[in-house]
Amino acid sequence: PKQPVKVLVTGAAGQIGYAIVPMIARGLMLGPDQPVVLHMLDIPRMADALNGVRMELVDAALPLLRGVVTTSDEAEAFQGVNFAVLIGGWPRKEGMERKDLIAKNVAIYKSQAAALQQHAAPNCKVLVVANPANTNALVLKEFAPVVPAKNISCLTRLDHNRALGQIAEKLGVHVGDVRNAVVWGNHSSTQFPDASHATARTEHGERPVAELVADEKWLSEEFVSVVQQRGAAVIKARKQSSSLSAASAACDHMRDWVLGTPKGTWVSMGVYSDGSYGVPDGIFYSFPVTCEKGEWSIVQGLQIDDFARSKMELSANELDEERSMAYEFVST
Ligand code: NAI
């Protein structure tokens, strides 16, 4: 039997936290044969709520769950963890500028970087969910220089899954039969959801989505904007942001990273750019990746046309701006 691994969830008393901890403790993130010890961090004001979640985990009688640590102390939270899912952060309030949001979260991620570097297990894999996710991941990387950049990632899998969902609905096929959409760029409304490499399994074999949809306008306009705006649409409908789908996507992201992507299938992950596809390095950018033996690698050689190129640049430019803002606050 496998030894338990330690999984940290920050912001564990929040909405996504509440959705994800039972998923992790049921093996949806690391596999049905992998026991886990959950470390849950939230701010002191949330201590009671966090304890309530701990009580519910006990009450759920989860055989894979071998222990729960609840704390508001970063050092204790990061102690010995093998996986860290960073969901905790300062939420965007109405009327709040992006700059203010970045300032608040830079402070949090700077401090958590120190805890990660000092206390986590060697080779700890990190997934940043909290927004601005790409830039929080960058701050984490900058302030945890000993942690290899390849071990830090941010969540764009929700956007990727949304893209698959839209294609499946459009074609009237099962979502499990659609693969290889790509989300490029920032986890924000400048992201570029790209269906031009996607395929779907049909009774006539696996075919390009573009050919099956046969509607250029839908692919380049409606599909793109529906995926970009999906988060806002869920908030409008639910009066709360997407938490079930975000938690589910975070499990998909970690599971594929650790256990590997199926042959011939790629997924989207926000990773530290190595300059692939002409994306500037020095930013966390969402790329198509495959994973094997716990390592991701960017899918190479996809054709990028002028339309895609301009969308990809727009999102890279936004990330460059976010980086400049973040560095302003870091240096003060
Ligand atoms: P929430 O507000 O319900 O939960 C956030 C939790 O973080 C709260 O319990 C809060 O007390 C805690 N927190 C704040 N500062 C903290 C700190 N320094 N250390 C530890 N915990 C801290 O928000 P929700 O809905 O769970 O969303 C969490 C984050 O995920 C937000 O930033 C949201 O924008 C982002 N998000 C990202 C998605 C993605 O695809 N990358 C998708 C959906 C949400």
JSON list of N, CA and C in Angstrom, two decimals, residues 249-318:
[
{"chain": "A", "resi": 249, "resn": "ALA", "atom": "N", "xyz": [-11.61, 21.18, -11.94]},
{"chain": "A", "resi": 249, "resn": "ALA", "atom": "CA", "xyz": [-10.49, 21.44, -12.86]},
{"chain": "A", "resi": 249, "resn": "ALA", "atom": "C", "xyz": [-9.15, 21.36, -12.14]},
{"chain": "A", "resi": 250, "resn": "ALA", "atom": "N", "xyz": [-9.11, 21.84, -10.90]},
{"chain": "A", "resi": 250, "resn": "ALA", "atom": "CA", "xyz": [-7.85, 21.78, -10.14]},
{"chain": "A", "resi": 250, "resn": "ALA", "atom": "C", "xyz": [-7.45, 20.31, -9.90]},
{"chain": "A", "resi": 251, "resn": "CYS", "atom": "N", "xyz": [-8.44, 19.45, -9.66]},
{"chain": "A", "resi": 251, "resn": "CYS", "atom": "CA", "xyz": [-8.14, 18.02, -9.51]},
{"chain": "A", "resi": 251, "resn": "CYS", "atom": "C", "xyz": [-7.64, 17.45, -10.83]},
{"chain": "A", "resi": 252, "resn": "ASP", "atom": "N", "xyz": [-8.27, 17.81, -11.94]},
{"chain": "A", "resi": 252, "resn": "ASP", "atom": "CA", "xyz": [-7.83, 17.33, -13.26]},
{"chain": "A", "resi": 252, "resn": "ASP", "atom": "C", "xyz": [-6.38, 17.75, -13.52]},
{"chain": "A", "resi": 253, "resn": "HIS", "atom": "N", "xyz": [-6.09, 19.02, -13.22]},
{"chain": "A", "resi": 253, "resn": "HIS", "atom": "CA", "xyz": [-4.75, 19.57, -13.46]},
{"chain": "A", "resi": 253, "resn": "HIS", "atom": "C", "xyz": [-3.68, 18.77, -12.72]},
{"chain": "A", "resi": 254, "resn": "MET", "atom": "N", "xyz": [-3.88, 18.58, -11.42]},
{"chain": "A", "resi": 254, "resn": "MET", "atom": "CA", "xyz": [-2.89, 17.86, -10.61]},
{"chain": "A", "resi": 254, "resn": "MET", "atom": "C", "xyz": [-2.81, 16.39, -11.03]},
{"chain": "A", "resi": 255, "resn": "ARG", "atom": "N", "xyz": [-3.96, 15.78, -11.26]},
{"chain": "A", "resi": 255, "resn": "ARG", "atom": "CA", "xyz": [-3.98, 14.36, -11.58]},
{"chain": "A", "resi": 255, "resn": "ARG", "atom": "C", "xyz": [-3.21, 14.09, -12.87]},
{"chain": "A", "resi": 256, "resn": "ASP", "atom": "N", "xyz": [-3.46, 14.91, -13.89]},
{"chain": "A", "resi": 256, "resn": "ASP", "atom": "CA", "xyz": [-2.76, 14.70, -15.16]},
{"chain": "A", "resi": 256, "resn": "ASP", "atom": "C", "xyz": [-1.27, 14.98, -15.03]},
{"chain": "A", "resi": 257, "resn": "TRP", "atom": "N", "xyz": [-0.93, 15.98, -14.24]},
{"chain": "A", "resi": 257, "resn": "TRP", "atom": "CA", "xyz": [0.47, 16.33, -14.02]},
{"chain": "A", "resi": 257, "resn": "TRP", "atom": "C", "xyz": [1.21, 15.15, -13.35]},
{"chain": "A", "resi": 258, "resn": "VAL", "atom": "N", "xyz": [0.56, 14.57, -12.33]},
{"chain": "A", "resi": 258, "resn": "VAL", "atom": "CA", "xyz": [1.22, 13.52, -11.55]},
{"chain": "A", "resi": 258, "resn": "VAL", "atom": "C", "xyz": [1.13, 12.16, -12.25]},
{"chain": "A", "resi": 259, "resn": "LEU", "atom": "N", "xyz": [-0.05, 11.84, -12.76]},
{"chain": "A", "resi": 259, "resn": "LEU", "atom": "CA", "xyz": [-0.27, 10.49, -13.29]},
{"chain": "A", "resi": 259, "resn": "LEU", "atom": "C", "xyz": [-0.12, 10.43, -14.81]},
{"chain": "A", "resi": 260, "resn": "GLY", "atom": "N", "xyz": [-0.01, 11.59, -15.47]},
{"chain": "A", "resi": 260, "resn": "GLY", "atom": "CA", "xyz": [0.24, 11.61, -16.91]},
{"chain": "A", "resi": 260, "resn": "GLY", "atom": "C", "xyz": [-1.02, 11.87, -17.73]},
{"chain": "A", "resi": 261, "resn": "THR", "atom": "N", "xyz": [-0.82, 12.49, -18.90]},
{"chain": "A", "resi": 261, "resn": "THR", "atom": "CA", "xyz": [-1.95, 12.70, -19.81]},
{"chain": "A", "resi": 261, "resn": "THR", "atom": "C", "xyz": [-2.09, 11.47, -20.70]},
{"chain": "A", "resi": 262, "resn": "PRO", "atom": "N", "xyz": [-3.31, 11.14, -21.11]},
{"chain": "A", "resi": 262, "resn": "PRO", "atom": "CA", "xyz": [-3.49, 10.00, -22.01]},
{"chain": "A", "resi": 262, "resn": "PRO", "atom": "C", "xyz": [-2.73, 10.23, -23.32]},
{"chain": "A", "resi": 263, "resn": "LYS", "atom": "N", "xyz": [-2.30, 9.15, -23.92]},
{"chain": "A", "resi": 263, "resn": "LYS", "atom": "CA", "xyz": [-1.53, 9.25, -25.16]},
{"chain": "A", "resi": 263, "resn": "LYS", "atom": "C", "xyz": [-2.31, 10.03, -26.23]},
{"chain": "A", "resi": 264, "resn": "GLY", "atom": "N", "xyz": [-1.64, 10.97, -26.88]},
{"chain": "A", "resi": 264, "resn": "GLY", "atom": "CA", "xyz": [-2.29, 11.74, -27.95]},
{"chain": "A", "resi": 264, "resn": "GLY", "atom": "C", "xyz": [-3.18, 12.87, -27.46]},
{"chain": "A", "resi": 265, "resn": "THR", "atom": "N", "xyz": [-3.22, 13.06, -26.15]},
{"chain": "A", "resi": 265, "resn": "THR", "atom": "CA", "xyz": [-4.08, 14.10, -25.60]},
{"chain": "A", "resi": 265, "resn": "THR", "atom": "C", "xyz": [-3.23, 15.14, -24.90]},
{"chain": "A", "resi": 266, "resn": "TRP", "atom": "N", "xyz": [-3.54, 16.42, -25.14]},
{"chain": "A", "resi": 266, "resn": "TRP", "atom": "CA", "xyz": [-2.88, 17.43, -24.34]},
{"chain": "A", "resi": 266, "resn": "TRP", "atom": "C", "xyz": [-3.91, 18.23, -23.57]},
{"chain": "A", "resi": 267, "resn": "VAL", "atom": "N", "xyz": [-3.42, 18.96, -22.56]},
{"chain": "A", "resi": 267, "resn": "VAL", "atom": "CA", "xyz": [-4.28, 19.78, -21.70]},
{"chain": "A", "resi": 267, "resn": "VAL", "atom": "C", "xyz": [-3.62, 21.15, -21.58]},
{"chain": "A", "resi": 268, "resn": "SER", "atom": "N", "xyz": [-4.35, 22.13, -21.07]},
{"chain": "A", "resi": 268, "resn": "SER", "atom": "CA", "xyz": [-3.76, 23.46, -20.90]},
{"chain": "A", "resi": 268, "resn": "SER", "atom": "C", "xyz": [-3.33, 23.67, -19.46]},
{"chain": "A", "resi": 269, "resn": "MET", "atom": "N", "xyz": [-2.13, 24.19, -19.29]},
{"chain": "A", "resi": 269, "resn": "MET", "atom": "CA", "xyz": [-1.59, 24.49, -17.96]},
{"chain": "A", "resi": 269, "resn": "MET", "atom": "C", "xyz": [-0.87, 25.82, -18.03]},
{"chain": "A", "resi": 270, "resn": "GLY", "atom": "N", "xyz": [-1.00, 26.63, -17.00]},
{"chain": "A", "resi": 270, "resn": "GLY", "atom": "CA", "xyz": [-0.22, 27.86, -16.91]},
{"chain": "A", "resi": 270, "resn": "GLY", "atom": "C", "xyz": [1.16, 27.51, -16.36]},
{"chain": "A", "resi": 271, "resn": "VAL", "atom": "N", "xyz": [2.19, 27.72, -17.16]},
{"chain": "A", "resi": 271, "resn": "VAL", "atom": "CA", "xyz": [3.56, 27.37, -16.75]},
{"chain": "A", "resi": 271, "resn": "VAL", "atom": "C", "xyz": [4.51, 28.51, -17.11]},
{"chain": "A", "resi": 272, "resn": "TYR", "atom": "N", "xyz": [5.70, 28.44, -16.55]},
{"chain": "A", "resi": 272, "resn": "TYR", "atom": "CA", "xyz": [6.70, 29.48, -16.79]},
{"chain": "A", "resi": 272, "resn": "TYR", "atom": "C", "xyz": [7.18, 29.37, -18.23]},
{"chain": "A", "resi": 273, "resn": "SER", "atom": "N", "xyz": [6.99, 30.44, -18.98]},
{"chain": "A", "resi": 273, "resn": "SER", "atom": "CA", "xyz": [7.27, 30.39, -20.41]},
{"chain": "A", "resi": 273, "resn": "SER", "atom": "C", "xyz": [8.76, 30.18, -20.69]},
{"chain": "A", "resi": 274, "resn": "ASP", "atom": "N", "xyz": [9.02, 29.30, -21.66]},
{"chain": "A", "resi": 274, "resn": "ASP", "atom": "CA", "xyz": [10.40, 29.08, -22.11]},
{"chain": "A", "resi": 274, "resn": "ASP", "atom": "C", "xyz": [10.61, 29.71, -23.48]},
{"chain": "A", "resi": 275, "resn": "GLY", "atom": "N", "xyz": [9.65, 30.55, -23.90]},
{"chain": "A", "resi": 275, "resn": "GLY", "atom": "CA", "xyz": [9.77, 31.21, -25.20]},
{"chain": "A", "resi": 275, "resn": "GLY", "atom": "C", "xyz": [9.11, 30.43, -26.34]},
{"chain": "A", "resi": 276, "resn": "SER", "atom": "N", "xyz": [8.51, 29.27, -26.03]},
{"chain": "A", "resi": 276, "resn": "SER", "atom": "CA", "xyz": [7.81, 28.51, -27.07]},
{"chain": "A", "resi": 276, "resn": "SER", "atom": "C", "xyz": [6.76, 29.38, -27.76]},
{"chain": "A", "resi": 277, "resn": "TYR", "atom": "N", "xyz": [6.56, 29.17, -29.04]},
{"chain": "A", "resi": 277, "resn": "TYR", "atom": "CA", "xyz": [5.56, 29.89, -29.85]},
{"chain": "A", "resi": 277, "resn": "TYR", "atom": "C", "xyz": [5.77, 31.40, -29.81]},
{"chain": "A", "resi": 278, "resn": "GLY", "atom": "N", "xyz": [7.01, 31.82, -29.54]},
{"chain": "A", "resi": 278, "resn": "GLY", "atom": "CA", "xyz": [7.29, 33.25, -29.52]},
{"chain": "A", "resi": 278, "resn": "GLY", "atom": "C", "xyz": [6.71, 33.99, -28.33]},
{"chain": "A", "resi": 279, "resn": "VAL", "atom": "N", "xyz": [6.18, 33.24, -27.35]},
{"chain": "A", "resi": 279, "resn": "VAL", "atom": "CA", "xyz": [5.68, 33.89, -26.13]},
{"chain": "A", "resi": 279, "resn": "VAL", "atom": "C", "xyz": [6.90, 34.35, -25.33]},
{"chain": "A", "resi": 280, "resn": "PRO", "atom": "N", "xyz": [6.92, 35.60, -24.87]},
{"chain": "A", "resi": 280, "resn": "PRO", "atom": "CA", "xyz": [8.09, 36.05, -24.12]},
{"chain": "A", "resi": 280, "resn": "PRO", "atom": "C", "xyz": [8.33, 35.19, -22.88]},
{"chain": "A", "resi": 281, "resn": "ASP", "atom": "N", "xyz": [9.59, 35.00, -22.52]},
{"chain": "A", "resi": 281, "resn": "ASP", "atom": "CA", "xyz": [9.81, 34.28, -21.26]},
{"chain": "A", "resi": 281, "resn": "ASP", "atom": "C", "xyz": [9.66, 35.26, -20.10]},
{"chain": "A", "resi": 282, "resn": "GLY", "atom": "N", "xyz": [9.69, 34.72, -18.89]},
{"chain": "A", "resi": 282, "resn": "GLY", "atom": "CA", "xyz": [9.54, 35.59, -17.71]},
{"chain": "A", "resi": 282, "resn": "GLY", "atom": "C", "xyz": [8.09, 35.83, -17.30]},
{"chain": "A", "resi": 283, "resn": "ILE", "atom": "N", "xyz": [7.15, 35.12, -17.92]},
{"chain": "A", "resi": 283, "resn": "ILE", "atom": "CA", "xyz": [5.75, 35.19, -17.46]},
{"chain": "A", "resi": 283, "resn": "ILE", "atom": "C", "xyz": [5.18, 33.77, -17.37]},
{"chain": "A", "resi": 284, "resn": "PHE", "atom": "N", "xyz": [4.17, 33.61, -16.54]},
{"chain": "A", "resi": 284, "resn": "PHE", "atom": "CA", "xyz": [3.42, 32.34, -16.53]},
{"chain": "A", "resi": 284, "resn": "PHE", "atom": "C", "xyz": [2.32, 32.47, -17.58]},
{"chain": "A", "resi": 285, "resn": "TYR", "atom": "N", "xyz": [2.29, 31.53, -18.50]},
{"chain": "A", "resi": 285, "resn": "TYR", "atom": "CA", "xyz": [1.42, 31.62, -19.68]},
{"chain": "A", "resi": 285, "resn": "TYR", "atom": "C", "xyz": [0.80, 30.25, -19.89]},
{"chain": "A", "resi": 286, "resn": "SER", "atom": "N", "xyz": [-0.44, 30.22, -20.29]},
{"chain": "A", "resi": 286, "resn": "SER", "atom": "CA", "xyz": [-1.09, 28.92, -20.51]},
{"chain": "A", "resi": 286, "resn": "SER", "atom": "C", "xyz": [-0.73, 28.36, -21.88]},
{"chain": "A", "resi": 287, "resn": "PHE", "atom": "N", "xyz": [-0.20, 27.15, -21.86]},
{"chain": "A", "resi": 287, "resn": "PHE", "atom": "CA", "xyz": [0.22, 26.44, -23.08]},
{"chain": "A", "resi": 287, "resn": "PHE", "atom": "C", "xyz": [-0.45, 25.06, -23.13]},
{"chain": "A", "resi": 288, "resn": "PRO", "atom": "N", "xyz": [-0.49, 24.46, -24.32]},
{"chain": "A", "resi": 288, "resn": "PRO", "atom": "CA", "xyz": [-0.85, 23.05, -24.37]},
{"chain": "A", "resi": 288, "resn": "PRO", "atom": "C", "xyz": [0.33, 22.21, -23.87]},
{"chain": "A", "resi": 289, "resn": "VAL", "atom": "N", "xyz": [0.08, 21.29, -22.97]},
{"chain": "A", "resi": 289, "resn": "VAL", "atom": "CA", "xyz": [1.16, 20.45, -22.43]},
{"chain": "A", "resi": 289, "resn": "VAL", "atom": "C", "xyz": [0.74, 18.98, -22.42]},
{"chain": "A", "resi": 290, "resn": "THR", "atom": "N", "xyz": [1.75, 18.13, -22.48]},
{"chain": "A", "resi": 290, "resn": "THR", "atom": "CA", "xyz": [1.52, 16.72, -22.15]},
{"chain": "A", "resi": 290, "resn": "THR", "atom": "C", "xyz": [2.33, 16.44, -20.89]},
{"chain": "A", "resi": 291, "resn": "CYS", "atom": "N", "xyz": [1.91, 15.45, -20.12]},
{"chain": "A", "resi": 291, "resn": "CYS", "atom": "CA", "xyz": [2.62, 15.13, -18.88]},
{"chain": "A", "resi": 291, "resn": "CYS", "atom": "C", "xyz": [2.97, 13.65, -18.85]},
{"chain": "A", "resi": 292, "resn": "GLU", "atom": "N", "xyz": [4.17, 13.39, -18.35]},
{"chain": "A", "resi": 292, "resn": "GLU", "atom": "CA", "xyz": [4.63, 12.02, -18.22]},
{"chain": "A", "resi": 292, "resn": "GLU", "atom": "C", "xyz": [5.58, 11.94, -17.03]},
{"chain": "A", "resi": 293, "resn": "LYS", "atom": "N", "xyz": [5.46, 10.93, -16.23]},
{"chain": "A", "resi": 293, "resn": "LYS", "atom": "CA", "xyz": [6.31, 10.72, -15.05]},
{"chain": "A", "resi": 293, "resn": "LYS", "atom": "C", "xyz": [6.44, 11.98, -14.19]},
{"chain": "A", "resi": 294, "resn": "GLY", "atom": "N", "xyz": [5.34, 12.68, -14.02]},
{"chain": "A", "resi": 294, "resn": "GLY", "atom": "CA", "xyz": [5.35, 13.83, -13.13]},
{"chain": "A", "resi": 294, "resn": "GLY", "atom": "C", "xyz": [5.96, 15.09, -13.72]},
{"chain": "A", "resi": 295, "resn": "GLU", "atom": "N", "xyz": [6.24, 15.10, -15.02]},
{"chain": "A", "resi": 295, "resn": "GLU", "atom": "CA", "xyz": [6.82, 16.30, -15.65]},
{"chain": "A", "resi": 295, "resn": "GLU", "atom": "C", "xyz": [5.93, 16.73, -16.81]},
{"chain": "A", "resi": 296, "resn": "TRP", "atom": "N", "xyz": [5.72, 18.03, -16.92]},
{"chain": "A", "resi": 296, "resn": "TRP", "atom": "CA", "xyz": [4.96, 18.55, -18.07]},
{"chain": "A", "resi": 296, "resn": "TRP", "atom": "C", "xyz": [5.95, 18.97, -19.16]},
{"chain": "A", "resi": 297, "resn": "SER", "atom": "N", "xyz": [5.52, 18.90, -20.41]},
{"chain": "A", "resi": 297, "resn": "SER", "atom": "CA", "xyz": [6.29, 19.56, -21.47]},
{"chain": "A", "resi": 297, "resn": "SER", "atom": "C", "xyz": [5.34, 20.18, -22.48]},
{"chain": "A", "resi": 298, "resn": "ILE", "atom": "N", "xyz": [5.75, 21.33, -22.98]},
{"chain": "A", "resi": 298, "resn": "ILE", "atom": "CA", "xyz": [4.90, 22.09, -23.89]},
{"chain": "A", "resi": 298, "resn": "ILE", "atom": "C", "xyz": [4.85, 21.38, -25.24]},
{"chain": "A", "resi": 299, "resn": "VAL", "atom": "N", "xyz": [3.64, 21.22, -25.75]},
{"chain": "A", "resi": 299, "resn": "VAL", "atom": "CA", "xyz": [3.46, 20.60, -27.07]},
{"chain": "A", "resi": 299, "resn": "VAL", "atom": "C", "xyz": [4.08, 21.53, -28.12]},
{"chain": "A", "resi": 300, "resn": "GLN", "atom": "N", "xyz": [4.91, 20.99, -28.96]},
{"chain": "A", "resi": 300, "resn": "GLN", "atom": "CA", "xyz": [5.59, 21.83, -29.95]},
{"chain": "A", "resi": 300, "resn": "GLN", "atom": "C", "xyz": [4.99, 21.64, -31.34]},
{"chain": "A", "resi": 301, "resn": "GLY", "atom": "N", "xyz": [5.23, 22.59, -32.19]},
{"chain": "A", "resi": 301, "resn": "GLY", "atom": "CA", "xyz": [4.96, 22.42, -33.62]},
{"chain": "A", "resi": 301, "resn": "GLY", "atom": "C", "xyz": [3.54, 22.68, -34.08]},
{"chain": "A", "resi": 302, "resn": "LEU", "atom": "N", "xyz": [2.67, 23.21, -33.20]},
{"chain": "A", "resi": 302, "resn": "LEU", "atom": "CA", "xyz": [1.32, 23.52, -33.68]},
{"chain": "A", "resi": 302, "resn": "LEU", "atom": "C", "xyz": [1.38, 24.74, -34.60]},
{"chain": "A", "resi": 303, "resn": "GLN", "atom": "N", "xyz": [0.57, 24.71, -35.65]},
{"chain": "A", "resi": 303, "resn": "GLN", "atom": "CA", "xyz": [0.52, 25.85, -36.59]},
{"chain": "A", "resi": 303, "resn": "GLN", "atom": "C", "xyz": [-0.24, 27.01, -35.95]},
{"chain": "A", "resi": 304, "resn": "ILE", "atom": "N", "xyz": [0.36, 28.18, -36.00]},
{"chain": "A", "resi": 304, "resn": "ILE", "atom": "CA", "xyz": [-0.29, 29.37, -35.44]},
{"chain": "A", "resi": 304, "resn": "ILE", "atom": "C", "xyz": [-0.53, 30.35, -36.59]},
{"chain": "A", "resi": 305, "resn": "ASP", "atom": "N", "xyz": [-1.79, 30.65, -36.88]},
{"chain": "A", "resi": 305, "resn": "ASP", "atom": "CA", "xyz": [-2.04, 31.61, -37.96]},
{"chain": "A", "resi": 305, "resn": "ASP", "atom": "C", "xyz": [-2.06, 33.05, -37.42]},
{"chain": "A", "resi": 306, "resn": "ASP", "atom": "N", "xyz": [-2.23, 34.02, -38.28]},
{"chain": "A", "resi": 306, "resn": "ASP", "atom": "CA", "xyz": [-2.14, 35.42, -37.86]},
{"chain": "A", "resi": 306, "resn": "ASP", "atom": "C", "xyz": [-3.20, 35.80, -36.84]},
{"chain": "A", "resi": 307, "resn": "PHE", "atom": "N", "xyz": [-4.39, 35.23, -37.02]},
{"chain": "A", "resi": 307, "resn": "PHE", "atom": "CA", "xyz": [-5.48, 35.49, -36.08]},
{"chain": "A", "resi": 307, "resn": "PHE", "atom": "C", "xyz": [-5.08, 35.02, -34.67]},
{"chain": "A", "resi": 308, "resn": "ALA", "atom": "N", "xyz": [-4.62, 33.78, -34.59]},
{"chain": "A", "resi": 308, "resn": "ALA", "atom": "CA", "xyz": [-4.22, 33.22, -33.30]},
{"chain": "A", "resi": 308, "resn": "ALA", "atom": "C", "xyz": [-3.05, 34.02, -32.72]},
{"chain": "A", "resi": 309, "resn": "ARG", "atom": "N", "xyz": [-2.10, 34.34, -33.57]},
{"chain": "A", "resi": 309, "resn": "ARG", "atom": "CA", "xyz": [-0.92, 35.08, -33.12]},
{"chain": "A", "resi": 309, "resn": "ARG", "atom": "C", "xyz": [-1.31, 36.40, -32.45]},
{"chain": "A", "resi": 310, "resn": "SER", "atom": "N", "xyz": [-2.27, 37.12, -33.05]},
{"chain": "A", "resi": 310, "resn": "SER", "atom": "CA", "xyz": [-2.62, 38.42, -32.48]},
{"chain": "A", "resi": 310, "resn": "SER", "atom": "C", "xyz": [-3.32, 38.25, -31.13]},
{"chain": "A", "resi": 311, "resn": "LYS", "atom": "N", "xyz": [-4.16, 37.23, -31.02]},
{"chain": "A", "resi": 311, "resn": "LYS", "atom": "CA", "xyz": [-4.83, 36.96, -29.74]},
{"chain": "A", "resi": 311, "resn": "LYS", "atom": "C", "xyz": [-3.82, 36.54, -28.66]},
{"chain": "A", "resi": 312, "resn": "MET", "atom": "N", "xyz": [-2.85, 35.74, -29.08]},
{"chain": "A", "resi": 312, "resn": "MET", "atom": "CA", "xyz": [-1.85, 35.26, -28.12]},
{"chain": "A", "resi": 312, "resn": "MET", "atom": "C", "xyz": [-0.99, 36.41, -27.62]},
{"chain": "A", "resi": 313, "resn": "GLU", "atom": "N", "xyz": [-0.70, 37.33, -28.51]},
{"chain": "A", "resi": 313, "resn": "GLU", "atom": "CA", "xyz": [0.13, 38.49, -28.11]},
{"chain": "A", "resi": 313, "resn": "GLU", "atom": "C", "xyz": [-0.60, 39.40, -27.15]},
{"chain": "A", "resi": 314, "resn": "LEU", "atom": "N", "xyz": [-1.90, 39.58, -27.43]},
{"chain": "A", "resi": 314, "resn": "LEU", "atom": "CA", "xyz": [-2.72, 40.44, -26.56]},
{"chain": "A", "resi": 314, "resn": "LEU", "atom": "C", "xyz": [-2.65, 39.95, -25.12]},
{"chain": "A", "resi": 315, "resn": "SER", "atom": "N", "xyz": [-2.77, 38.64, -24.94]},
{"chain": "A", "resi": 315, "resn": "SER", "atom": "CA", "xyz": [-2.76, 38.10, -23.58]},
{"chain": "A", "resi": 315, "resn": "SER", "atom": "C", "xyz": [-1.35, 38.17, -22.97]},
{"chain": "A", "resi": 316, "resn": "ALA", "atom": "N", "xyz": [-0.33, 37.96, -23.80]},
{"chain": "A", "resi": 316, "resn": "ALA", "atom": "CA", "xyz": [1.05, 38.09, -23.29]},
{"chain": "A", "resi": 316, "resn": "ALA", "atom": "C", "xyz": [1.31, 39.54, -22.85]},
{"chain": "A", "resi": 317, "resn": "ASN", "atom": "N", "xyz": [0.78, 40.49, -23.61]},
{"chain": "A", "resi": 317, "resn": "ASN", "atom": "CA", "xyz": [0.97, 41.90, -23.23]},
{"chain": "A", "resi": 317, "resn": "ASN", "atom": "C", "xyz": [0.32, 42.21, -21.89]},
{"chain": "A", "resi": 318, "resn": "GLU", "atom": "N", "xyz": [-0.88, 41.64, -21.70]},
{"chain": "A", "resi": 318, "resn": "GLU", "atom": "CA", "xyz": [-1.56, 41.86, -20.42]},
{"chain": "A", "resi": 318, "resn": "GLU", "atom": "C", "xyz": [-0.73, 41.28, -19.27]}
]
